[in-house]
Tab-separated table of C-alpha atoms in Angstrom:
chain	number	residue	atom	x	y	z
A	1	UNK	CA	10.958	-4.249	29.996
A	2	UNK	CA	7.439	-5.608	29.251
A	3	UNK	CA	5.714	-6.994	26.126
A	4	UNK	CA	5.052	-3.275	24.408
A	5	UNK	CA	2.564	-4.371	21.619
A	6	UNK	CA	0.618	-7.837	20.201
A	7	UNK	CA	-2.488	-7.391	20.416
A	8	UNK	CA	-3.157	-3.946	18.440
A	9	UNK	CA	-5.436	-3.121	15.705
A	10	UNK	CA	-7.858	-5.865	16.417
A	11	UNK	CA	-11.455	-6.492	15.135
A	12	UNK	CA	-14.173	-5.957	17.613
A	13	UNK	CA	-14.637	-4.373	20.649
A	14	UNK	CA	-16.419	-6.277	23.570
A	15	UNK	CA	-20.791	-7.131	24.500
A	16	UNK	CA	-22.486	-8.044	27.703
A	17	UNK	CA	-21.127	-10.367	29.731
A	18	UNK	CA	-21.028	-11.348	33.474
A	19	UNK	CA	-17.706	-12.306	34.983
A	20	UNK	CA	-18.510	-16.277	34.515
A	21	UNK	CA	-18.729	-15.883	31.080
A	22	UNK	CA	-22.079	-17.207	30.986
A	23	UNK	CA	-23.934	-16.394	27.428
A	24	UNK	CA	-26.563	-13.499	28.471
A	25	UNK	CA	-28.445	-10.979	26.366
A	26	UNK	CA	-27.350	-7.610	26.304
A	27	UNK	CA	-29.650	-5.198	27.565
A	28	UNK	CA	-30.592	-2.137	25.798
A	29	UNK	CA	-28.813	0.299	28.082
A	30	UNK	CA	-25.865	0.141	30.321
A	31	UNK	CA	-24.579	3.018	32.659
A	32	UNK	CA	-20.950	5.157	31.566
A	33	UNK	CA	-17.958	3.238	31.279
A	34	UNK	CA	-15.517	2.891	34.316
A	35	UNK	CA	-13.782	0.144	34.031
A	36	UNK	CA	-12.284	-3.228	32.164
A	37	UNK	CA	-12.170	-6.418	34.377
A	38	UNK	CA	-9.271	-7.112	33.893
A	39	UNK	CA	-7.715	-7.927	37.677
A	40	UNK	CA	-5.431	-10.938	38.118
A	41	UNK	CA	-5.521	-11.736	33.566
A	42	UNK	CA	-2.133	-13.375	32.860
A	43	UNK	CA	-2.707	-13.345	29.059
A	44	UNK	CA	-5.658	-11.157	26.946
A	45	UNK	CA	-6.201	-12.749	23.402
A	46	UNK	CA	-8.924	-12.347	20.517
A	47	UNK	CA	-10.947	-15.263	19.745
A	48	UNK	CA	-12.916	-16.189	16.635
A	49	UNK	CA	-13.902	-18.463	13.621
A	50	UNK	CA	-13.852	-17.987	9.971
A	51	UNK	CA	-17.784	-18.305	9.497
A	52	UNK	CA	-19.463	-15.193	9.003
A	53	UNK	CA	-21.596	-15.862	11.626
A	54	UNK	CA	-19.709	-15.682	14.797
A	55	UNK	CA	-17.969	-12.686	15.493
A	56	UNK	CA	-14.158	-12.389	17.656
A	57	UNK	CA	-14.524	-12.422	21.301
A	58	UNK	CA	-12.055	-10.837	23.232
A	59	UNK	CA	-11.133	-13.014	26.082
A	60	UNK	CA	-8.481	-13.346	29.274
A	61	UNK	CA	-7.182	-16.349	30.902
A	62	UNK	CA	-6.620	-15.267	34.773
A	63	UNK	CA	-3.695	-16.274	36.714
A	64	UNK	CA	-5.721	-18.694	38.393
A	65	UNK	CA	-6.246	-20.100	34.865
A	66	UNK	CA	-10.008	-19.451	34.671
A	67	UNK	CA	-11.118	-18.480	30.473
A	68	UNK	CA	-13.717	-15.691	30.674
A	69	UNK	CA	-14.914	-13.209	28.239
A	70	UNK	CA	-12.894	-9.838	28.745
A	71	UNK	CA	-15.866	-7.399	29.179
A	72	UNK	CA	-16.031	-3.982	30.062
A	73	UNK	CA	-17.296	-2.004	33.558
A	74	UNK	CA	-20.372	0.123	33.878
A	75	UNK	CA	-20.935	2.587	37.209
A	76	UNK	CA	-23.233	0.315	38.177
A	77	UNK	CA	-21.482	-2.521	38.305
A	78	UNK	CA	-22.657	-4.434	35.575
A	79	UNK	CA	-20.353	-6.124	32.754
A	80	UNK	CA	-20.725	-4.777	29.141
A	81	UNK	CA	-19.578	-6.508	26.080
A	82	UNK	CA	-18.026	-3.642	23.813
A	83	UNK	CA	-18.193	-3.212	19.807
A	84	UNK	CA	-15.875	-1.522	17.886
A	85	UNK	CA	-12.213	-2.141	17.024
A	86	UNK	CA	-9.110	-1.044	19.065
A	87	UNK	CA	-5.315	-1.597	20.221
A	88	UNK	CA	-3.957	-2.652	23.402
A	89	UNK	CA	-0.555	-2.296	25.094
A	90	UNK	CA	0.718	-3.623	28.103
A	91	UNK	CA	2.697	-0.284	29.273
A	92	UNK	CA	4.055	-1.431	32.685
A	93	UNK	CA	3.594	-2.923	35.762
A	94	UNK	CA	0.636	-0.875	36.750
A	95	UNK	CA	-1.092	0.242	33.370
A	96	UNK	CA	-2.544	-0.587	29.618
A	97	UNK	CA	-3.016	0.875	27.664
A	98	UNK	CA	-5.999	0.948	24.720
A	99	UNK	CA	-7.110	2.927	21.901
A	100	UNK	CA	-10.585	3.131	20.583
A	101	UNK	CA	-11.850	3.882	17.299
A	102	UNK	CA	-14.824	5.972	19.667
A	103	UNK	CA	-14.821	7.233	22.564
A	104	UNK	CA	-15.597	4.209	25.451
A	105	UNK	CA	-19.023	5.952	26.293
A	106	UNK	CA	-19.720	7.715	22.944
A	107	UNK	CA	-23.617	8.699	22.551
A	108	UNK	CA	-24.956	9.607	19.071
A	109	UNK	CA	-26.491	13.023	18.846
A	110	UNK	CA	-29.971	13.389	16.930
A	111	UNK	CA	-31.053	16.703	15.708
A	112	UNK	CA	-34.806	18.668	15.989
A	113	UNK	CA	-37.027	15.851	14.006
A	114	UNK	CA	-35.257	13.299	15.216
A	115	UNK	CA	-32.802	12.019	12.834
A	116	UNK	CA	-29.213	10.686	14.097
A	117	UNK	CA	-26.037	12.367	13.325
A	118	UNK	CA	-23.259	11.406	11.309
A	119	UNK	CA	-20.732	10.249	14.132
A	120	UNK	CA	-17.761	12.398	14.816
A	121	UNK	CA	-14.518	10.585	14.366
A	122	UNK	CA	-11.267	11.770	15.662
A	123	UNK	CA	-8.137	11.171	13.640
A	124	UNK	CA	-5.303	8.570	16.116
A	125	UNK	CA	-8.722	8.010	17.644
A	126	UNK	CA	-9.028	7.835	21.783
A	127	UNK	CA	-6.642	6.459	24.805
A	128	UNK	CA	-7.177	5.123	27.836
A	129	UNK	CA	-5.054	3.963	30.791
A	130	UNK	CA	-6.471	0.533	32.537
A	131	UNK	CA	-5.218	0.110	36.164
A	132	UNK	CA	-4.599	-3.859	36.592
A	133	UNK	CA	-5.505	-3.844	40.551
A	134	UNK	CA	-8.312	-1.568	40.521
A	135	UNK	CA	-10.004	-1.801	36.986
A	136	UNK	CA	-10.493	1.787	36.393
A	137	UNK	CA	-10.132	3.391	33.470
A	138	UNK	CA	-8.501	7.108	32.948
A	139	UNK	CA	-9.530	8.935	29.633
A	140	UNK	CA	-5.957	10.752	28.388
A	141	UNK	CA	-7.773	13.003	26.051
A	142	UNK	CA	-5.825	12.269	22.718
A	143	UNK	CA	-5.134	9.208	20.635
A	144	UNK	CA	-1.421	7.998	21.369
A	145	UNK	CA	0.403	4.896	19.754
A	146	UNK	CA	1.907	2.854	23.365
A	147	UNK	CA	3.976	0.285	21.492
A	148	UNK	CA	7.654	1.894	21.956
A	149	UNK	CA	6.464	3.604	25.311
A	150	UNK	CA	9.334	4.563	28.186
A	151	UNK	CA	8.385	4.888	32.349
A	152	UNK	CA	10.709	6.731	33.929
A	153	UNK	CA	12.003	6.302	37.520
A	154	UNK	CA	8.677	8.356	38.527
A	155	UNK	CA	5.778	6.588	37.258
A	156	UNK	CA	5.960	9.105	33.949
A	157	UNK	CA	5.050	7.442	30.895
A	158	UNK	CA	6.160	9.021	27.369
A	159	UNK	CA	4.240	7.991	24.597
A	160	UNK	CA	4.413	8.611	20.805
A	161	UNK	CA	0.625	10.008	19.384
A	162	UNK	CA	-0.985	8.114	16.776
A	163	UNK	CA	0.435	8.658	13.342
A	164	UNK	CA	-2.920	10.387	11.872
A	165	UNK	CA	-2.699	13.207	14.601
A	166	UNK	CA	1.017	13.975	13.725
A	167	UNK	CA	-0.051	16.121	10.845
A	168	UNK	CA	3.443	14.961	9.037
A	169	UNK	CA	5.743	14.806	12.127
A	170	UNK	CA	5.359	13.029	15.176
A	171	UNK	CA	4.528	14.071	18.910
A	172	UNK	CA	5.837	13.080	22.190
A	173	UNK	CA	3.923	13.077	25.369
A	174	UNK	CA	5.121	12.828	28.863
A	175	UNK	CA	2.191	11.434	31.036
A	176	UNK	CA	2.088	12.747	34.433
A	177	UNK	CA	0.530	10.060	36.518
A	178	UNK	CA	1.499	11.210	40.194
A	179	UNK	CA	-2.287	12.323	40.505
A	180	UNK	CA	-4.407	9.503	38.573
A	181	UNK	CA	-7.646	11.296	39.027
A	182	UNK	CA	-6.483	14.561	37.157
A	183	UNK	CA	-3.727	13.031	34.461
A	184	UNK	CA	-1.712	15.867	33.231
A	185	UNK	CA	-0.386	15.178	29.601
A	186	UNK	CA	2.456	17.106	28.354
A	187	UNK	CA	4.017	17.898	24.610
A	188	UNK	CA	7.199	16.635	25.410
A	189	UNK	CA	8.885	16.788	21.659
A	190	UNK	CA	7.524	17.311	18.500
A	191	UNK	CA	8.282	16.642	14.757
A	192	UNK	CA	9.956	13.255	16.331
A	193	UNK	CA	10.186	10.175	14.687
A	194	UNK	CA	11.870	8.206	17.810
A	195	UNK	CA	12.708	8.492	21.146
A	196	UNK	CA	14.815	7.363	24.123
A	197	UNK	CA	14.437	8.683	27.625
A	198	UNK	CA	16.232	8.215	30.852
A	199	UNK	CA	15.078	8.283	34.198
A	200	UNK	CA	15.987	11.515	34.518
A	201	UNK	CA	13.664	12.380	31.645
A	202	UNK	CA	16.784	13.223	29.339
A	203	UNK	CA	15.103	12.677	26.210
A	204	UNK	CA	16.469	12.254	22.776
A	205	UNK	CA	14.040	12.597	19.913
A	206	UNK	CA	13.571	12.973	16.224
A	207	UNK	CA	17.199	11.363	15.857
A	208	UNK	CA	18.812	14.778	16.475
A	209	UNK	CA	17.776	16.810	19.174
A	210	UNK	CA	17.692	16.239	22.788
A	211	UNK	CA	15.859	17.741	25.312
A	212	UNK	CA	17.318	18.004	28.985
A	213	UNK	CA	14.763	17.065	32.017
A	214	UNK	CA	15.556	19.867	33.873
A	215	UNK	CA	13.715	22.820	31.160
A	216	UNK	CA	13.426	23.081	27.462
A	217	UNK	CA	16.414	23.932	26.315
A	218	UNK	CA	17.206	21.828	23.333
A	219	UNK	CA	20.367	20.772	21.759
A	220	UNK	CA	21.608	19.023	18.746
A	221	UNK	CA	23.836	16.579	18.660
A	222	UNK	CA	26.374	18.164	16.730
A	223	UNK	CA	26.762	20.001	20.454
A	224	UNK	CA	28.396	16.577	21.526
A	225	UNK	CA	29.604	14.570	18.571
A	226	UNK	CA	31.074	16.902	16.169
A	227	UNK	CA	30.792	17.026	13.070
A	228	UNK	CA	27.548	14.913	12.712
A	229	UNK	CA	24.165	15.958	12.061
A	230	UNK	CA	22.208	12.587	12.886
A	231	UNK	CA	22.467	9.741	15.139
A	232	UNK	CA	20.814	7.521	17.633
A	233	UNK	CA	20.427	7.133	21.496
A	234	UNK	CA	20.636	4.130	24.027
A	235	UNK	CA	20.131	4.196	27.806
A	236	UNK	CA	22.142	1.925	30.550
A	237	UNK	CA	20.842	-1.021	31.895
A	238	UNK	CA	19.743	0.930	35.107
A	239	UNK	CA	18.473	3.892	32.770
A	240	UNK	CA	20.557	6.145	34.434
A	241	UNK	CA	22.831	7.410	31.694
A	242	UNK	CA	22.343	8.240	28.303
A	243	UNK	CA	24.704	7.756	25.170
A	244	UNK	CA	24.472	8.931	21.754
A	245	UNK	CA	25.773	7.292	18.961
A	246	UNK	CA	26.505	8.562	15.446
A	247	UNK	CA	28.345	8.749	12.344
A	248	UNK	CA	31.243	11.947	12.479
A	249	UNK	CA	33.853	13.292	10.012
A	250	UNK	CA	33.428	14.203	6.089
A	251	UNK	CA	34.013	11.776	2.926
A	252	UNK	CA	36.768	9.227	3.433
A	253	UNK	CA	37.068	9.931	6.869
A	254	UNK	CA	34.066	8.669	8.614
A	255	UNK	CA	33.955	7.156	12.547
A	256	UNK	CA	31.235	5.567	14.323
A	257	UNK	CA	31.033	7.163	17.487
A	258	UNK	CA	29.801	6.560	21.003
A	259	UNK	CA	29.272	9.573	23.341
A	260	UNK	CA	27.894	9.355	27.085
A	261	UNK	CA	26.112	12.655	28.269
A	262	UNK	CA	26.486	14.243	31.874
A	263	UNK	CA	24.448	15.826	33.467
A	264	UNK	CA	25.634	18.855	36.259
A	265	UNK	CA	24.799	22.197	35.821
A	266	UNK	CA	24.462	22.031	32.083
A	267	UNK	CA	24.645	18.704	30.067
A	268	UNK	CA	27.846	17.482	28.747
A	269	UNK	CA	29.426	15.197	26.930
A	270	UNK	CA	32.203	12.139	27.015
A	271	UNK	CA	33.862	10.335	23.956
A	272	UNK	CA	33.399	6.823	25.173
A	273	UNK	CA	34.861	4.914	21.822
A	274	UNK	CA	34.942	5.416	18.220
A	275	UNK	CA	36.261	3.336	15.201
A	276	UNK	CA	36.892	4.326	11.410
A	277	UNK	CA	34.326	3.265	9.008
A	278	UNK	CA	36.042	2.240	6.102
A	279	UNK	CA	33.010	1.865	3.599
A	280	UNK	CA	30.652	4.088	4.416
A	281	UNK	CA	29.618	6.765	1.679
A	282	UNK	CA	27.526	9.453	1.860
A	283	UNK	CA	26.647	11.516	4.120
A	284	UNK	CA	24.953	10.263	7.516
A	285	UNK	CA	21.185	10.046	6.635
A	286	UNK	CA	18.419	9.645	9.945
A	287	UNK	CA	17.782	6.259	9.520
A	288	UNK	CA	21.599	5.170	9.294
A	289	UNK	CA	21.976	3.958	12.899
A	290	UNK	CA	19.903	1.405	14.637
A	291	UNK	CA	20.552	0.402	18.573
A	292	UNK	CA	19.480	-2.774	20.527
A	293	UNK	CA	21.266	-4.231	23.980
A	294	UNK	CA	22.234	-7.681	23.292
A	295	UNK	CA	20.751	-8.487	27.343
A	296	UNK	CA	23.128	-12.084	26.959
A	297	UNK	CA	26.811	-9.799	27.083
A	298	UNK	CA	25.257	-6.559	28.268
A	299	UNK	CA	26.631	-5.092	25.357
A	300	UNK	CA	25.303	-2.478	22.958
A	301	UNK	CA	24.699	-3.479	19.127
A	302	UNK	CA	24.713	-1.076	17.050
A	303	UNK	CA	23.805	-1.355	13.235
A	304	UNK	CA	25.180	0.901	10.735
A	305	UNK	CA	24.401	0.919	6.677
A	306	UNK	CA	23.965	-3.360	7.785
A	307	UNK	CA	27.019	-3.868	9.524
A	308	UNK	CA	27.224	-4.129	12.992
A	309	UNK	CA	29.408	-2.846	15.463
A	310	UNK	CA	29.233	-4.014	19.353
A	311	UNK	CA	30.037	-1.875	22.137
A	312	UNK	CA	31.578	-3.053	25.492
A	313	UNK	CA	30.588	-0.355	28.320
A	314	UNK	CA	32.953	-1.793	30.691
A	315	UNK	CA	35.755	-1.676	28.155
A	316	UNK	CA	34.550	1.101	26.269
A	317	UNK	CA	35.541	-0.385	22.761
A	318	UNK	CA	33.585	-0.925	19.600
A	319	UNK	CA	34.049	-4.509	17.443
A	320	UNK	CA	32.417	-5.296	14.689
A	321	UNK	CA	30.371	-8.270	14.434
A	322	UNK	CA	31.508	-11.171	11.567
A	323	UNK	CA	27.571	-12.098	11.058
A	324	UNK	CA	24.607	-10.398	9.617
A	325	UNK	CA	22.733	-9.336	12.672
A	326	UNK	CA	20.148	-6.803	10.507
A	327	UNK	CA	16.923	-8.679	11.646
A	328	UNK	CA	18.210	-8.067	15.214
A	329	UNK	CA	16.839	-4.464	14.871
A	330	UNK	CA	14.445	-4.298	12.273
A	331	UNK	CA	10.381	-5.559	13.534
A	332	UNK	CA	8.608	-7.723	11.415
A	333	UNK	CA	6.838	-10.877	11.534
A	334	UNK	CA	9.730	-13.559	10.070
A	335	UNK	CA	11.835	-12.730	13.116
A	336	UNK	CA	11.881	-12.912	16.896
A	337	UNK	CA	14.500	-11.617	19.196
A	338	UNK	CA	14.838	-12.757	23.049
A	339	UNK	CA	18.037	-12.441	25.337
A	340	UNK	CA	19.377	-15.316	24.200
A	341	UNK	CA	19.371	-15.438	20.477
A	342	UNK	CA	18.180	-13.858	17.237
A	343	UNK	CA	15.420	-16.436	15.355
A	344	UNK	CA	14.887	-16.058	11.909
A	345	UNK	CA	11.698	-18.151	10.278
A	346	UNK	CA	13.053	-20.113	7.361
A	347	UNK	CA	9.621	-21.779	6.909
A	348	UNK	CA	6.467	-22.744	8.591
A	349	UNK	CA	8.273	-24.999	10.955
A	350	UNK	CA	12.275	-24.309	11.017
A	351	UNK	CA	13.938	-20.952	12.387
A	352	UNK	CA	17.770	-19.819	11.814
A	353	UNK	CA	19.111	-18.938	15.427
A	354	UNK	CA	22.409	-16.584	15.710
A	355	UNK	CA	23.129	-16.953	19.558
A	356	UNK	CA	23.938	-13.994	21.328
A	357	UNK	CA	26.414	-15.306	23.739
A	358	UNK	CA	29.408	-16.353	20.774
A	359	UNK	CA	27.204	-15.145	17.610
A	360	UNK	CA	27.033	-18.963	16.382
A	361	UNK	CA	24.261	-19.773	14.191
A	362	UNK	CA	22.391	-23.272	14.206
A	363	UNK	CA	18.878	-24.111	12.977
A	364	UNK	CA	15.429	-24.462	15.039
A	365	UNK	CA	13.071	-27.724	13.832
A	366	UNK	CA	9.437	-27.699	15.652
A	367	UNK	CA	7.847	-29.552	13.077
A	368	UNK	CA	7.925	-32.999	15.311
A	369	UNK	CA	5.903	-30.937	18.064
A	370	UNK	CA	2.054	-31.886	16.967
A	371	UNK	CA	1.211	-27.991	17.387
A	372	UNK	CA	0.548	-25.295	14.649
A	373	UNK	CA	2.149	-22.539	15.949
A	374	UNK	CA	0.009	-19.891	15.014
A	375	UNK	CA	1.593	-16.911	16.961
A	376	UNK	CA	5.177	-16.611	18.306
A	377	UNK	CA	6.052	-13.726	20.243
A	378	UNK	CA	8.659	-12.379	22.971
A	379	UNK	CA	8.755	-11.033	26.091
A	380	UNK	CA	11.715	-8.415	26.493
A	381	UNK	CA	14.548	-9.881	28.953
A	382	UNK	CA	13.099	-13.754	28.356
A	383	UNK	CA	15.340	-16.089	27.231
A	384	UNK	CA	12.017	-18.025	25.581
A	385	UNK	CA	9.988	-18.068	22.702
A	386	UNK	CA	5.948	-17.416	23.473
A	387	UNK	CA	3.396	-19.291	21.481
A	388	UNK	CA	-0.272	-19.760	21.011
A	389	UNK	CA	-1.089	-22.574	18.632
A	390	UNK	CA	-3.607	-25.168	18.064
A	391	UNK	CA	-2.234	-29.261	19.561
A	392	UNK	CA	-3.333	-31.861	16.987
A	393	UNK	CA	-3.435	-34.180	19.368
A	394	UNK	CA	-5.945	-32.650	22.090
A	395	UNK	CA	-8.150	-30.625	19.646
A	396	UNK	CA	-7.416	-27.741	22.061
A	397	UNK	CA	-6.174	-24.367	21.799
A	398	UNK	CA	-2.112	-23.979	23.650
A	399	UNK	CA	-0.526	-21.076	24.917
A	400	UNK	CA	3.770	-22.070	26.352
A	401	UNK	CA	7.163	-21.513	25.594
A	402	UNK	CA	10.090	-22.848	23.065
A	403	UNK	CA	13.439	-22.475	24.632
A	404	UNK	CA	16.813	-22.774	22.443
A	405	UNK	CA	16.847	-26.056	22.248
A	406	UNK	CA	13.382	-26.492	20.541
A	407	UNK	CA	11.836	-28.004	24.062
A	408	UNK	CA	8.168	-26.764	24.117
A	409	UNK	CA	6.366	-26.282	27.312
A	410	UNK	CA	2.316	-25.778	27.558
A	411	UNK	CA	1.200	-23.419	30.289
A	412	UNK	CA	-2.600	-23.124	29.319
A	413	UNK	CA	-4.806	-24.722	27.137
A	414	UNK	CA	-8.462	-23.505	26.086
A	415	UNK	CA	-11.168	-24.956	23.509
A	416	UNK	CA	-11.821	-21.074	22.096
A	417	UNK	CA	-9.674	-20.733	19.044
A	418	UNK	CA	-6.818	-18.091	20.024
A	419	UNK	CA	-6.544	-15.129	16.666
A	420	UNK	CA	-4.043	-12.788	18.517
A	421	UNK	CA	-2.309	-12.981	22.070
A	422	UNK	CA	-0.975	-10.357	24.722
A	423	UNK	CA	0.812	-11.618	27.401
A	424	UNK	CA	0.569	-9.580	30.811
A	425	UNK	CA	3.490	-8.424	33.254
C-alpha cells in the first residue's frame, strides 16, 4: 500500500517553467492543459519562504536526483507554471491523483460590454488522474477526496467524493479505468462514511451495509453477525477475503466478534472468533470499532471503546492487548505508525515507541542529529520513519529515513526550503 495523502490542501498552484527549471517569464497565453511532468519524480514537495514576497513553488526531485520546478503540460508542448491551490495523492503504482480549486484549463466568461464574470466555483472542487509514464492528465468530472482510496485486482479505483459534494452523507465511486480515454465513474455507495473493498469489489460501507461485486443487492450486517447493528471491515493480506467485525448481544452480554464472508452463489458468512466484553455499556454506536493490520505479526488490531483486541487469522483467536494502542488507529499529527512500531511525539525531539513485534515500549531521542525535522511521515509496509528537515550543519534542505533505533539516513539534499513532502511509489 502506497503513501495515500501528504501533500493535500496546499497553497499555490504552479507558473511557467521549462523542464531545467531555468527562471523564464510567463507568457500571456498557453495552449489547454494535457499534462504534469511529472515522469521519473521520486518525491513532489512545496517550497517557500515566510516573506511576503516570494510565493511556494511546487517542486520534484527525480529519481535521478535532479530539483526542478513541477510545472504543468500545454498541447503544445510548452511547460506552464499553475496558480491556484490544490491536493495531491499518490493513488497507486500508475496514477495521482489532484484536486483543483478550478478547473486545470478554466477560461473566464465576459458578458456583451465586456465585463468579466464572477467565476463559477464547484463545491469538492475538480479531479484529475496523472499517469506517471506518460504525463497525461484524465479529467474525472467530479471533485473526490483520494486519501483512503482502494485498487482492486483490476485497475478499479474507489474513491470517497469531497466532503462539500456529500450534501450530509458521503459518496463512493468506483473508477473504471480499463479504457483511460473514456473513464467511466460509477456511484458505488452512498450516505457512507468509510469503506473497505476487496478485490472482488465486495465492498463494505457506511459501517453497516455491504454491497456484493457481483449486483446491487445490499445487506446489513445484522445478515451475518447477529444481533448487531454496526461494525467495521478488514481485508486479507492478499485482499482476497473480507471480514467483518462488530460488537453482538444485548446489555451485560456483549462479544466482540469476527466474521469472514464467502462468496458462492450468494454471500455468506463464517464465525471466525469472538470473546465477551466485560465492560462495555451501551449499545454499539458507528464509531465503536476501529481496524488496522499490525504488518510485523500479520495480525489484525482491532480497537474497541480504547481497548484493543488482536486477532490471529491462522489461529482464529482474539487477545487483548495489555498496552494502550489508541494512537495506532486514530490520524493526527503527534503520531506515526510504520510496520514496525507505533511512535508517539513526546516533544520536539523525543518519540514514545510501542513495538509491534512484543508490544514493548522504549523512547526515541533525535535531538543529537543536527537536523530540524520539520516533517515526518510513513510509507505503508516501511519499517522507517520519512523526514524532510533542514541540517544545521550544511545549511541545506534533507529528505531520509529514521529507523528504530534513531539511525538517520539522508537520501537527498536541496538548497529550496522543503514546506510539505509527498513521497512517490
Amino acid at each position: 500500500m502506497k503513501l495515500k495523502y501528504l501533500l493535500a490542501a496546499c497553497t499555490a498552484f504552479f507558473l511557467v517553467s521549462c523542464s531545467n527549471d531555468d527562471e523564464l517569464p510567463q507568457p500571456t497565453q498557453h495552449g489547454d492543459i494535457v499534462g504534469l511532468n511529472i515522469k521519473d519524480a521520486k518525491y513532489i514537495y512545496t517550497s517557500g519562504t515566510n516573506t511576503r514576497s516570494s510565493s511556494t513553488q511546487y517542486r520534484q526531485i527525480k529519481k535521478d536526483g535532479r530539483d526542478m520546478e513541477l510545472s504543468w503540460i500545454d498541447n503544445k508542448g510548452d511547460t506552464v507554471r499553475i496558480s491556484g491551490s490544490f491536493s495531491i495523492w499518490d493513488i497507486n503504482k500508475k496514477y495521482l491523483m489532484i484536486n483543483t480549486g478550478m478547473p486545470i484549463n478554466y477560461k473566464p466568461s465576459f458578458d456583451e460590454d465586456g465585463n468579466r464574470l464572477p467565476d463559477s466555483v464547484a463545491y469538492g472542487g475538480y479531479s484529475y488522474l496523472i499517469d506517471k509514464k506518460t504525463e497525461a492528465i484524465y479529467d474525472l468530472g467530479i471533485g473526490l477526496n483520494g486519501e483512503n482510496a482502494i485498487t482492486d485486482n483490476k485497475g478499479n479505483i474507489y474513491v470517497m467524493a469531497n466532503m462539500e459534494n456529500n450534501m450530509g452523507g458521503g459518496r463512493l465511486y468506483k473508477i473504471h479505468t480499463q479504457d483511460i480515454s473514456n473513464l467511466k465513474l460509477e456511484l458505488y455507495a452512498d450516505n457512507s462514511l468509510s469503506f473497505v473493498v476487496n478485490n472482488k469489489g465486495t465492498c463494505f460501507y457506511g459501517y453497516r451495509y455491504i454491497r456484493p461485486s457481483y449486483g446491487t443487492q445490499q445487506f446489513i450486517i445484522s445478515n451475518f453477525i447477529p444481533q448487531t447493528e454496526y461494525g467495521n471491515a478488514f481485508v486479507s493480506h492478499d485482499n482476497e477475503d473480507l471480514y467483518l467485525t462488530a460488537v453482538s448481544g444485548e446489555y451485560d452480554s456483549y462479544k466482540l466478534v469476527v466474521s469472514k464472508l464467502n462468496e458462492k452463489q450468494e454471500l455468506q458468512s463464517q464465525i471466525m472468533a469472538e470473546t465477551e466484553l466485560l465492560d462495555y455499556w451501551g449499545r454499539p454506536q458507528p464509531n465503536d470499532i476501529q481496524v488496522k493490520w499490525n504488518e510485523r505479526r500479520a495480525t489484525m488490531l482491532i480497537n474497541v471503546y480504547g481497548r484493543t483486541y488482536e486477532y490471529i487469522l491462522a489461529t482464529r483467536t482474539l487477545t487483548e492487548i495489555p498496552v494502550n494502542l489508541s494512537g495506532f488507529f486514530t490520524k493526527d499529527y503527534s503520531t506515526y505508525v510504520t510496520a514496525n512500531a507505533l511512535y508517539a511525539r513526546k516533544s520536539v525531539d523525543k518519540l514514545d515507541i510501542i513495538v509491534l513485534e512484543d508490544y514493548s515500549i522504549k523512547e526515541l531521542d533525535l535531538s543529537s542529529k543536527g537536523i530540524d525535522f520539520r516533517s515526518i511521515y510513513t510509507m505503508d509496509g516501511s519499517d522507517l520513519l520519512y523526514f524532510a528537515g533542514f541540517q544545521y550543519s550544511t545549511s541545506q534542505s534533507v529528505i531520509g529515513t529514521i529507523d528504530i533505533d534513531g539511525n538517520v539516513e539522508i537520501t537527498e539534499s536541496t538548497p529550496n526550503p522543503i514546506t510539505n513532502i509527498i513521497q512517490i511509489n
